[in-house]
Amino acid sequence: VPSTLNVTTGTLTNAGTGVIWAFGDADNAVVNAQILNSGTVQADRSLAIGNSGKTFDTSSGTVNVAATKSLTINGGTTTLGSGTVLTGSGTFNTSTTVDLASNFTLAAGTPTLNFAGTATINAATANTTLTVASGASLSMANDTIGTNVDVVNQGSITAVGNATSTINGGLINASGATIEIQSAYDGN
């Protein structure tokens, strides 16, 4: 039986040194809430955020996902920005709508960042950058990056086989960086 916390009205605000912590013996913790994270969301066990029609805003907070565990944002919008700190070696699964509140850097040694399903990555401000740092990697599968987002690849970007991804803003592939376009075997 999952452990669940429901915040039905208003916002769960996780301030400065606050921690939302999924731990215990089972990988089935759930928080159903709009969340403003300026503290830390710590997933020592897999954690699902029920976010339908809401926003999970960690543009000034930390997300720490332990090895072999996941943090999954189900529905709504995920907001990332220059104050977002990703730590741990697990997997961070965003919602299908990702807003960049400001420039965002995917650093090396962070959790695997998966845009959910067919994701759209947007920014309200033109020339907002999504940087894939040296040693980091971003995998795209049927994802769309909006016109206000410029991608700076210093690491590795993979466009997976049997999928079409689109970058509508600029794309800079820095010296030593890799863009991999995978083909998929179609049986012929």
Coordinates of N, CA, C and O in Angstrom, one line a residue:
V1 N 0.8 -1.2 0.0 CA 0.0 0.0 0.0 C 0.9 1.2 0.0 O 1.8 1.4 0.9
P2 N 0.7 2.1 -1.0 CA 1.5 3.3 -1.0 C 1.2 4.3 0.2 O 0.1 4.3 0.7
S3 N 2.3 5.0 0.6 CA 2.1 6.0 1.6 C 1.8 7.3 0.8 O 2.6 7.6 -0.1
T4 N 0.7 8.0 1.1 CA 0.3 9.1 0.3 C 0.0 10.3 1.2 O -0.6 10.2 2.3
L5 N 0.4 11.5 0.7 CA 0.1 12.8 1.3 C -0.6 13.6 0.3 O -0.1 13.8 -0.8
N6 N -1.9 14.0 0.6 CA -2.7 14.8 -0.3 C -2.7 16.3 0.2 O -3.1 16.4 1.4
V7 N -2.4 17.2 -0.6 CA -2.6 18.6 -0.3 C -3.6 19.1 -1.3 O -3.3 19.4 -2.5
T8 N -4.9 19.2 -0.9 CA -6.0 19.3 -1.9 C -6.2 20.8 -2.3 O -6.7 21.0 -3.4
T9 N -5.9 21.7 -1.5 CA -6.1 23.1 -1.8 C -4.8 23.9 -1.4 O -4.2 23.6 -0.4
G10 N -4.4 24.8 -2.3 CA -3.2 25.6 -2.0 C -1.9 24.9 -2.5 O -2.0 23.9 -3.2
T11 N -0.8 25.3 -2.0 CA 0.5 24.9 -2.4 C 1.3 24.3 -1.3 O 1.3 24.9 -0.2
L12 N 2.0 23.2 -1.5 CA 2.9 22.7 -0.5 C 4.2 23.4 -0.8 O 4.9 23.2 -1.8
T13 N 4.6 24.4 0.1 CA 5.8 25.1 0.0 C 6.9 24.5 0.8 O 6.8 24.4 2.0
N14 N 7.9 24.1 0.2 CA 9.1 23.5 0.8 C 10.2 24.5 0.8 O 10.9 24.7 -0.1
A15 N 10.3 25.2 1.9 CA 11.2 26.4 2.0 C 12.7 26.0 2.3 O 12.9 24.9 2.8
G16 N 13.6 26.9 2.0 CA 15.0 26.9 2.2 C 15.7 25.6 2.7 O 16.2 24.8 1.9
T17 N 15.6 25.3 4.0 CA 16.2 24.1 4.5 C 15.2 22.9 4.7 O 15.6 21.9 5.3
G18 N 14.0 23.1 4.2 CA 13.0 22.1 4.3 C 13.3 20.9 3.5 O 14.0 21.0 2.5
V19 N 12.8 19.7 3.9 CA 13.0 18.5 3.1 C 11.7 17.7 3.0 O 11.0 17.5 4.0
I20 N 11.4 17.3 1.8 CA 10.3 16.4 1.5 C 11.1 15.1 1.2 O 11.8 15.0 0.3
W21 N 10.9 14.1 2.1 CA 11.8 12.9 2.1 C 11.0 11.6 1.9 O 10.1 11.3 2.7
A22 N 11.2 10.9 0.9 CA 10.6 9.6 0.6 C 11.6 8.5 1.1 O 12.7 8.4 0.6
F23 N 11.3 7.8 2.2 CA 12.2 6.7 2.7 C 11.3 5.6 3.2 O 10.1 5.7 3.3
G24 N 11.9 4.5 3.6 CA 11.2 3.4 4.2 C 11.6 2.1 3.4 O 12.6 2.0 2.7
D25 N 10.7 1.1 3.6 CA 10.9 -0.2 3.0 C 10.4 -0.4 1.7 O 10.7 -1.4 1.0
A26 N 9.5 0.5 1.2 CA 8.8 0.2 -0.1 C 9.0 1.4 -1.0 O 9.1 2.6 -0.6
D27 N 9.0 1.2 -2.4 CA 9.1 2.2 -3.4 C 7.8 2.7 -3.9 O 7.5 2.6 -5.1
N28 N 7.0 3.2 -3.0 CA 5.6 3.6 -3.5 C 5.1 4.8 -2.8 O 3.9 4.9 -2.5
A29 N 5.9 5.8 -2.5 CA 5.5 7.0 -1.8 C 4.8 7.9 -2.9 O 5.3 8.0 -4.0
V30 N 3.8 8.6 -2.5 CA 3.0 9.5 -3.4 C 2.7 10.8 -2.6 O 2.3 10.8 -1.5
V31 N 3.0 12.0 -3.3 CA 2.5 13.3 -2.8 C 1.7 13.8 -3.9 O 2.1 14.0 -5.1
N32 N 0.4 14.1 -3.6 CA -0.5 14.8 -4.6 C -0.7 16.2 -4.1 O -1.4 16.5 -3.2
A33 N 0.1 17.1 -4.8 CA 0.1 18.5 -4.5 C 0.7 19.3 -5.5 O 1.6 18.9 -6.3
Q34 N 0.4 20.6 -5.5 CA 1.2 21.6 -6.2 C 2.3 21.9 -5.3 O 2.1 22.2 -4.1
I35 N 3.6 21.8 -5.8 CA 4.7 22.0 -4.9 C 5.6 23.1 -5.4 O 6.0 23.2 -6.6
L36 N 6.0 24.0 -4.5 CA 7.0 25.0 -4.7 C 8.2 24.6 -3.9 O 8.2 24.7 -2.6
N37 N 9.2 24.1 -4.5 CA 10.4 23.5 -3.8 C 11.6 24.5 -3.8 O 12.2 24.7 -4.9
S38 N 11.9 25.1 -2.7 CA 13.1 25.9 -2.5 C 14.0 25.2 -1.6 O 15.1 25.7 -1.3
G39 N 13.6 24.0 -1.1 CA 14.4 23.2 -0.2 C 15.0 22.0 -0.9 O 15.5 22.2 -2.0
T40 N 14.7 20.8 -0.4 CA 15.2 19.6 -1.0 C 14.0 18.6 -1.1 O 13.3 18.3 -0.1
V41 N 13.9 17.9 -2.3 CA 13.0 16.8 -2.4 C 14.0 15.6 -2.5 O 14.8 15.5 -3.4
Q42 N 14.0 14.7 -1.5 CA 14.9 13.6 -1.3 C 14.2 12.3 -1.5 O 13.4 11.9 -0.7
A43 N 14.5 11.6 -2.6 CA 13.9 10.4 -3.0 C 14.9 9.2 -2.7 O 15.6 8.8 -3.6
D44 N 14.9 8.8 -1.4 CA 15.7 7.6 -1.1 C 14.9 6.3 -1.4 O 15.4 5.2 -1.5
R45 N 13.6 6.5 -1.7 CA 12.7 5.5 -2.2 C 12.0 6.2 -3.4 O 11.8 7.4 -3.4
S46 N 11.5 5.4 -4.3 CA 10.8 6.0 -5.5 C 9.6 6.8 -5.0 O 8.9 6.4 -4.1
L47 N 9.5 8.0 -5.6 CA 8.4 8.9 -5.2 C 7.7 9.4 -6.4 O 8.3 9.8 -7.4
A48 N 6.4 9.4 -6.4 CA 5.5 10.0 -7.5 C 4.9 11.2 -6.9 O 4.3 11.3 -5.8
I49 N 4.9 12.3 -7.7 CA 4.2 13.5 -7.4 C 3.0 13.6 -8.3 O 3.1 13.7 -9.6
G50 N 1.8 13.5 -7.8 CA 0.6 13.6 -8.5 C 0.4 15.1 -8.8 O 0.1 15.9 -7.8
N51 N 0.5 15.5 -10.0 CA 0.6 17.0 -10.3 C -0.4 17.4 -11.4 O -0.2 18.4 -12.0
S52 N -1.4 16.6 -11.7 CA -2.4 16.9 -12.7 C -3.0 18.3 -12.5 O -3.6 18.6 -11.5
G53 N -2.8 19.2 -13.5 CA -3.4 20.5 -13.4 C -2.6 21.4 -12.5 O -3.1 22.5 -12.2
K54 N -1.5 21.0 -12.1 CA -0.7 21.7 -11.1 C 0.7 22.0 -11.6 O 1.1 21.6 -12.7
T55 N 1.6 22.6 -10.7 CA 3.0 22.8 -11.1 C 3.9 22.3 -10.0 O 3.7 22.5 -8.8
F56 N 4.9 21.5 -10.4 CA 6.0 21.1 -9.5 C 7.2 22.1 -9.9 O 7.8 22.0 -10.9
D57 N 7.4 23.1 -9.0 CA 8.4 24.2 -9.3 C 9.6 24.0 -8.4 O 9.5 24.1 -7.2
T58 N 10.7 23.5 -9.0 CA 11.9 23.4 -8.3 C 13.0 24.3 -9.0 O 14.2 23.9 -9.0
S59 N 12.6 25.4 -9.5 CA 13.5 26.3 -10.1 C 14.5 27.0 -9.2 O 15.5 27.5 -9.6
S60 N 14.3 26.8 -7.9 CA 15.2 27.3 -6.9 C 15.4 26.3 -5.8 O 15.7 26.6 -4.6
G61 N 15.3 25.0 -6.1 CA 15.4 23.9 -5.1 C 16.3 22.8 -5.6 O 16.7 22.7 -6.7
T62 N 16.5 21.8 -4.7 CA 17.3 20.7 -4.9 C 16.4 19.4 -5.1 O 15.5 19.2 -4.3
V63 N 16.8 18.6 -6.0 CA 16.1 17.3 -6.2 C 17.3 16.2 -6.1 O 18.2 16.3 -6.9
N64 N 17.2 15.4 -5.1 CA 18.2 14.3 -4.9 C 17.5 13.0 -5.0 O 16.6 12.6 -4.2
V65 N 17.9 12.2 -6.0 CA 17.3 10.9 -6.3 C 18.4 9.8 -6.1 O 19.4 9.8 -6.8
A66 N 18.2 8.9 -5.2 CA 19.2 7.9 -4.9 C 19.3 6.9 -6.0 O 18.4 6.7 -6.8
A67 N 20.4 6.2 -6.0 CA 20.7 5.2 -7.1 C 19.6 4.2 -7.1 O 19.0 3.8 -6.1
T68 N 19.2 3.8 -8.4 CA 18.1 2.8 -8.7 C 16.7 3.3 -8.3 O 15.8 2.6 -8.5
K69 N 16.6 4.5 -7.8 CA 15.2 5.1 -7.4 C 14.8 6.1 -8.5 O 15.6 6.6 -9.3
S70 N 13.6 6.5 -8.4 CA 13.1 7.5 -9.3 C 12.2 8.6 -8.6 O 11.5 8.2 -7.6
L71 N 12.2 9.7 -9.1 CA 11.2 10.8 -8.8 C 10.4 11.0 -10.1 O 11.0 11.4 -11.1
T72 N 9.1 10.8 -10.1 CA 8.3 10.9 -11.3 C 7.2 12.0 -11.0 O 6.5 11.9 -10.0
I73 N 7.1 13.0 -11.9 CA 6.1 14.0 -11.9 C 5.0 13.6 -12.8 O 5.2 13.5 -14.0
N74 N 3.8 13.2 -12.3 CA 2.7 12.8 -13.1 C 1.8 13.9 -13.4 O 1.1 14.4 -12.5
G75 N 1.8 14.4 -14.6 CA 0.9 15.4 -15.1 C 1.4 16.8 -14.8 O 2.4 17.0 -14.1
G76 N 0.6 17.8 -15.2 CA 0.9 19.2 -14.9 C 2.2 19.7 -15.6 O 2.6 19.2 -16.7
T77 N 2.8 20.6 -14.9 CA 4.0 21.2 -15.4 C 5.2 21.1 -14.4 O 5.0 21.1 -13.2
T78 N 6.4 20.8 -15.0 CA 7.6 20.8 -14.2 C 8.4 22.1 -14.5 O 8.6 22.4 -15.7
T79 N 8.8 22.9 -13.5 CA 9.5 24.1 -13.7 C 10.9 23.9 -13.2 O 11.1 23.6 -12.0
L80 N 11.9 24.2 -14.1 CA 13.3 24.1 -13.8 C 14.0 25.5 -14.0 O 13.4 26.3 -14.8
G81 N 15.1 25.8 -13.5 CA 15.8 27.0 -13.7 C 17.2 27.0 -13.2 O 17.8 26.0 -12.8
S82 N 17.9 28.2 -13.2 CA 19.3 28.3 -12.8 C 19.5 27.9 -11.4 O 20.6 27.5 -11.0
G83 N 18.5 28.0 -10.5 CA 18.6 27.6 -9.1 C 18.3 26.1 -8.9 O 18.4 25.6 -7.7
T84 N 18.0 25.4 -9.9 CA 17.7 23.9 -9.8 C 19.0 23.2 -9.6 O 19.9 23.3 -10.4
V85 N 19.1 22.4 -8.5 CA 20.2 21.5 -8.3 C 19.8 20.1 -8.3 O 18.9 19.7 -7.5
L86 N 20.3 19.3 -9.2 CA 20.0 17.9 -9.3 C 21.2 17.1 -8.8 O 22.3 17.3 -9.2
T87 N 20.9 16.2 -7.8 CA 22.0 15.4 -7.2 C 21.5 13.9 -7.2 O 20.3 13.6 -7.3
G88 N 22.4 13.0 -6.9 CA 22.1 11.6 -6.9 C 22.3 10.9 -8.2 O 22.7 11.6 -9.2
S89 N 22.1 9.6 -8.3 CA 22.3 8.9 -9.5 C 21.1 8.1 -9.9 O 21.2 7.2 -10.8
G90 N 19.9 8.5 -9.4 CA 18.7 7.8 -9.8 C 18.2 8.4 -11.1 O 18.9 8.9 -12.0
T91 N 16.8 8.5 -11.2 CA 16.2 9.0 -12.4 C 15.1 10.0 -12.0 O 14.3 9.8 -11.1
F92 N 15.1 11.2 -12.7 CA 14.1 12.2 -12.5 C 13.3 12.3 -13.8 O 13.8 12.7 -14.8
N93 N 12.0 11.8 -13.6 CA 11.1 11.8 -14.8 C 10.2 13.1 -14.7 O 9.4 13.2 -13.7
T94 N 10.3 14.0 -15.6 CA 9.5 15.2 -15.6 C 8.1 14.9 -16.1 O 7.9 13.9 -16.7
S95 N 7.2 15.9 -16.0 CA 5.9 15.9 -16.6 C 6.1 16.1 -18.1 O 7.3 16.4 -18.6
T96 N 5.1 16.0 -18.9 CA 5.2 16.3 -20.3 C 5.3 17.7 -20.7 O 5.7 18.1 -21.8
T97 N 5.0 18.6 -19.8 CA 5.3 20.1 -20.0 C 6.3 20.5 -19.0 O 6.2 20.4 -17.8
V98 N 7.4 21.1 -19.6 CA 8.5 21.5 -18.8 C 8.8 23.0 -19.1 O 8.9 23.4 -20.3
D99 N 8.7 23.9 -18.1 CA 9.0 25.3 -18.3 C 10.3 25.6 -17.7 O 10.6 25.2 -16.5
L100 N 11.1 26.4 -18.4 CA 12.4 26.9 -17.9 C 12.2 28.3 -17.4 O 11.9 29.2 -18.2
A101 N 12.2 28.5 -16.1 CA 12.0 29.8 -15.5 C 13.2 30.7 -15.8 O 13.1 31.9 -15.8
S102 N 14.4 30.1 -16.0 CA 15.6 30.8 -16.4 C 16.5 29.8 -17.0 O 16.1 28.6 -17.2
N103 N 17.8 30.1 -17.3 CA 18.7 29.2 -17.9 C 18.8 28.0 -17.0 O 18.8 28.1 -15.7
F104 N 19.0 26.8 -17.6 CA 19.1 25.6 -16.8 C 20.3 24.8 -17.4 O 20.4 24.6 -18.6
T105 N 21.1 24.2 -16.5 CA 22.2 23.4 -16.8 C 22.1 22.0 -16.3 O 21.9 21.8 -15.1
L106 N 22.1 21.0 -17.2 CA 22.1 19.6 -16.8 C 23.6 19.3 -16.6 O 24.4 19.2 -17.5
A107 N 24.0 19.1 -15.3 CA 25.4 18.9 -15.0 C 25.8 17.4 -15.0 O 24.9 16.6 -14.9
A108 N 27.1 17.2 -15.2 CA 27.5 15.8 -15.1 C 27.3 15.3 -13.7 O 27.4 16.0 -12.7
G109 N 27.1 13.9 -13.6 CA 27.0 13.3 -12.3 C 25.7 13.5 -11.6 O 25.5 13.3 -10.4
T110 N 24.7 14.0 -12.4 CA 23.3 14.2 -11.8 C 22.4 13.0 -12.1 O 22.8 12.2 -12.9
P111 N 21.2 13.0 -11.6 CA 20.3 11.9 -11.9 C 20.0 12.0 -13.4 O 20.1 13.0 -14.1
T112 N 19.6 10.8 -14.0 CA 19.2 10.8 -15.4 C 17.9 11.7 -15.5 O 17.0 11.5 -14.7
L113 N 17.9 12.6 -16.4 CA 16.8 13.4 -16.6 C 16.0 12.9 -17.8 O 16.5 12.9 -18.9
N114 N 14.7 12.4 -17.6 CA 13.9 11.9 -18.6 C 12.7 12.9 -18.8 O 11.9 13.1 -17.8
F115 N 12.5 13.4 -20.0 CA 11.3 14.2 -20.3 C 10.2 13.1 -20.5 O 10.4 12.2 -21.3
A116 N 9.1 13.2 -19.9 CA 8.1 12.2 -19.9 C 7.4 12.2 -21.3 O 7.0 13.2 -21.8
G117 N 7.2 11.0 -21.8 CA 6.4 10.8 -23.0 C 6.8 11.7 -24.1 O 8.0 11.8 -24.5
T118 N 5.9 12.4 -24.7 CA 6.1 13.4 -25.7 C 6.1 14.8 -25.0 O 5.1 15.4 -24.9
A119 N 7.3 15.2 -24.6 CA 7.4 16.4 -23.8 C 7.6 17.7 -24.6 O 8.2 17.6 -25.7
T120 N 7.1 18.8 -24.1 CA 7.4 20.1 -24.7 C 8.1 20.9 -23.6 O 7.7 21.1 -22.5
I121 N 9.3 21.5 -24.0 CA 10.1 22.2 -23.1 C 10.1 23.7 -23.6 O 10.4 24.0 -24.8
N122 N 9.6 24.6 -22.8 CA 9.3 26.0 -23.1 C 10.0 26.9 -22.2 O 10.4 26.5 -21.1
A123 N 10.1 28.2 -22.6 CA 10.5 29.3 -21.7 C 9.7 30.5 -22.1 O 9.4 30.7 -23.3
A124 N 9.4 31.3 -21.1 CA 8.6 32.6 -21.4 C 9.6 33.6 -22.0 O 9.1 34.5 -22.7
T125 N 10.9 33.5 -21.7 CA 11.8 34.5 -22.1 C 12.7 34.0 -23.2 O 13.2 32.9 -23.2
A126 N 12.8 34.8 -24.3 CA 13.6 34.4 -25.5 C 15.0 34.2 -25.0 O 15.5 34.8 -24.1
N127 N 15.7 33.3 -25.7 CA 17.2 33.0 -25.5 C 17.5 32.4 -24.2 O 18.6 32.5 -23.7
T128 N 16.5 31.8 -23.6 CA 16.8 31.0 -22.4 C 17.6 29.8 -22.8 O 17.3 29.1 -23.9
T129 N 18.6 29.4 -22.1 CA 19.5 28.3 -22.5 C 19.2 27.0 -21.7 O 19.0 27.1 -20.5
L130 N 19.2 25.9 -22.4 CA 19.3 24.6 -21.8 C 20.6 24.0 -22.1 O 20.9 23.8 -23.3
T131 N 21.5 24.0 -21.1 CA 22.9 23.5 -21.4 C 23.1 22.1 -20.9 O 22.7 21.8 -19.7
V132 N 23.6 21.3 -21.7 CA 24.0 19.9 -21.4 C 25.5 20.0 -21.2 O 26.3 20.1 -22.1
A133 N 25.9 20.0 -19.9 CA 27.3 20.2 -19.6 C 28.2 19.0 -20.0 O 27.8 17.9 -20.2
S134 N 29.5 19.3 -20.1 CA 30.5 18.3 -20.4 C 30.3 17.1 -19.4 O 30.3 17.3 -18.2
G135 N 30.2 15.9 -19.9 CA 30.1 14.7 -19.1 C 28.6 14.4 -18.8 O 28.3 13.3 -18.3
A136 N 27.7 15.3 -19.2 CA 26.3 15.0 -19.0 C 25.7 14.6 -20.3 O 26.2 14.8 -21.4
S137 N 24.5 13.9 -20.2 CA 23.8 13.5 -21.5 C 22.3 13.8 -21.4 O 21.7 13.7 -20.3
L138 N 21.7 14.1 -22.5 CA 20.3 14.3 -22.7 C 19.8 13.4 -23.8 O 20.3 13.4 -24.9
S139 N 18.8 12.6 -23.5 CA 18.1 11.7 -24.5 C 16.8 12.3 -24.8 O 16.0 12.7 -24.0
M140 N 16.5 12.4 -26.1 CA 15.3 13.0 -26.6 C 14.5 11.9 -27.4 O 15.1 11.3 -28.3
A141 N 13.2 11.8 -27.1 CA 12.4 10.8 -27.8 C 11.0 11.4 -28.0 O 10.2 11.5 -27.1
N142 N 10.8 12.0 -29.2 CA 9.5 12.6 -29.5 C 9.3 13.9 -28.7 O 8.1 14.2 -28.3
D143 N 10.3 14.6 -28.3 CA 10.3 15.8 -27.5 C 10.4 17.0 -28.4 O 11.0 17.0 -29.5
T144 N 9.8 18.1 -27.9 CA 9.9 19.4 -28.7 C 10.4 20.5 -27.7 O 9.9 20.7 -26.7
I145 N 11.5 21.1 -28.2 CA 12.0 22.3 -27.5 C 11.6 23.5 -28.2 O 11.8 23.7 -29.4
G146 N 11.0 24.4 -27.4 CA 10.3 25.6 -28.0 C 11.3 26.6 -28.5 O 12.5 26.6 -28.3
T147 N 10.7 27.6 -29.2 CA 11.5 28.6 -29.9 C 12.3 29.6 -29.0 O 13.3 30.1 -29.4
N148 N 11.8 29.7 -27.7 CA 12.5 30.6 -26.8 C 13.7 29.9 -26.1 O 14.4 30.5 -25.3
V149 N 13.9 28.6 -26.4 CA 15.0 27.8 -25.7 C 16.1 27.5 -26.7 O 15.8 26.9 -27.7
D150 N 17.3 28.0 -26.4 CA 18.5 27.6 -27.1 C 19.2 26.5 -26.4 O 19.4 26.6 -25.2
V151 N 19.6 25.5 -27.1 CA 20.3 24.3 -26.5 C 21.8 24.5 -26.8 O 22.2 24.7 -27.9
V152 N 22.5 24.4 -25.7 CA 24.0 24.4 -25.7 C 24.5 23.0 -25.3 O 24.4 22.7 -24.1
N153 N 25.0 22.3 -26.3 CA 25.5 20.9 -25.9 C 27.0 20.9 -25.8 O 27.8 21.2 -26.7
Q154 N 27.4 20.7 -24.5 CA 28.9 20.5 -24.2 C 29.2 19.1 -23.9 O 30.3 18.7 -23.7
G155 N 28.1 18.2 -23.8 CA 28.2 16.8 -23.5 C 27.8 15.9 -24.6 O 28.4 15.9 -25.6
S156 N 26.6 15.3 -24.4 CA 26.0 14.4 -25.4 C 24.5 14.5 -25.4 O 23.8 14.5 -24.4
I157 N 24.0 14.6 -26.6 CA 22.6 14.6 -26.9 C 22.3 13.4 -27.8 O 23.0 13.3 -28.8
T158 N 21.3 12.6 -27.4 CA 20.9 11.5 -28.3 C 19.5 11.7 -28.7 O 18.6 11.9 -27.9
A159 N 19.2 11.6 -30.0 CA 17.9 11.5 -30.6 C 17.7 10.0 -30.8 O 18.3 9.4 -31.7
V160 N 16.8 9.4 -30.0 CA 16.6 8.0 -30.1 C 15.9 7.5 -31.4 O 15.2 8.3 -32.0
G161 N 16.1 6.2 -31.7 CA 15.5 5.7 -32.9 C 14.0 5.6 -32.8 O 13.5 5.5 -31.7
N162 N 13.4 5.5 -34.0 CA 11.9 5.4 -34.1 C 11.2 6.6 -33.4 O 10.1 6.4 -32.8
A163 N 11.8 7.8 -33.3 CA 11.2 8.9 -32.7 C 11.6 10.2 -33.5 O 12.7 10.2 -34.1
T164 N 10.8 11.2 -33.4 CA 11.2 12.5 -34.0 C 11.1 13.5 -32.9 O 10.1 13.8 -32.3
S165 N 12.3 14.2 -32.7 CA 12.4 15.2 -31.7 C 12.7 16.5 -32.5 O 13.4 16.5 -33.5
T166 N 12.3 17.6 -31.9 CA 12.4 18.9 -32.6 C 13.0 20.0 -31.7 O 12.5 20.1 -30.5
I167 N 14.0 20.7 -32.1 CA 14.6 21.8 -31.4 C 14.3 23.1 -32.2 O 14.8 23.2 -33.3
N168 N 13.3 23.9 -31.8 CA 12.9 25.1 -32.5 C 13.7 26.3 -32.3 O 13.6 27.3 -33.0
G169 N 14.5 26.3 -31.2 CA 15.4 27.4 -31.0 C 16.8 27.1 -31.6 O 16.9 26.2 -32.4
G170 N 17.8 27.7 -31.1 CA 19.2 27.5 -31.6 C 19.8 26.2 -31.0 O 19.3 25.7 -29.9
L171 N 20.8 25.7 -31.6 CA 21.5 24.5 -31.1 C 23.0 24.7 -31.4 O 23.4 24.9 -32.5
I172 N 23.7 24.8 -30.3 CA 25.2 24.9 -30.4 C 25.8 23.6 -29.9 O 25.5 23.1 -28.8
N173 N 26.6 22.9 -30.8 CA 27.3 21.7 -30.4 C 28.8 22.1 -30.2 O 29.5 22.3 -31.2
A174 N 29.2 22.2 -29.0 CA 30.5 22.7 -28.6 C 31.6 21.7 -29.0 O 31.3 20.5 -29.3
S175 N 32.8 22.2 -29.1 CA 34.0 21.4 -29.4 C 34.0 20.2 -28.4 O 34.0 20.4 -27.2
G176 N 34.1 19.0 -29.0 CA 34.2 17.8 -28.1 C 32.9 17.2 -27.7 O 32.8 16.2 -27.1
A177 N 31.8 17.9 -28.0 CA 30.4 17.5 -27.7 C 30.0 16.5 -28.8 O 30.5 16.5 -29.9
T178 N 28.9 15.7 -28.5 CA 28.4 14.8 -29.5 C 26.9 14.9 -29.6 O 26.2 15.0 -28.6
I179 N 26.4 14.9 -30.8 CA 25.0 14.7 -31.1 C 24.8 13.4 -31.8 O 25.4 13.2 -32.9
E180 N 24.1 12.5 -31.2 CA 23.9 11.1 -31.8 C 22.5 11.0 -32.3 O 21.5 11.1 -31.5
I181 N 22.3 10.6 -33.6 CA 21.0 10.4 -34.1 C 21.0 8.9 -34.4 O 21.7 8.4 -35.3
Q182 N 20.2 8.2 -33.6 CA 20.2 6.7 -33.7 C 19.1 6.3 -34.7 O 18.1 6.9 -34.8
S183 N 19.5 5.3 -35.4 CA 18.5 4.7 -36.3 C 18.0 3.4 -35.7 O 18.7 2.8 -34.8
A184 N 16.9 3.0 -36.0 CA 16.3 1.8 -35.4 C 16.1 0.7 -36.5 O 15.7 1.1 -37.6
Y185 N 16.3 -0.5 -36.2 CA 16.2 -1.6 -37.1 C 14.7 -1.8 -37.4 O 13.9 -1.9 -36.5
D186 N 14.3 -1.7 -38.7 CA 12.9 -1.9 -39.0 C 12.5 -3.3 -39.5 O 11.4 -3.5 -39.9
G187 N 13.4 -4.2 -39.4 CA 13.2 -5.6 -39.8 C 13.5 -5.9 -41.2 O 13.3 -7.1 -41.7
N188 N 13.9 -4.9 -42.0 CA 14.1 -5.2 -43.4 C 15.6 -5.2 -43.7 O 16.4 -4.5 -43.2

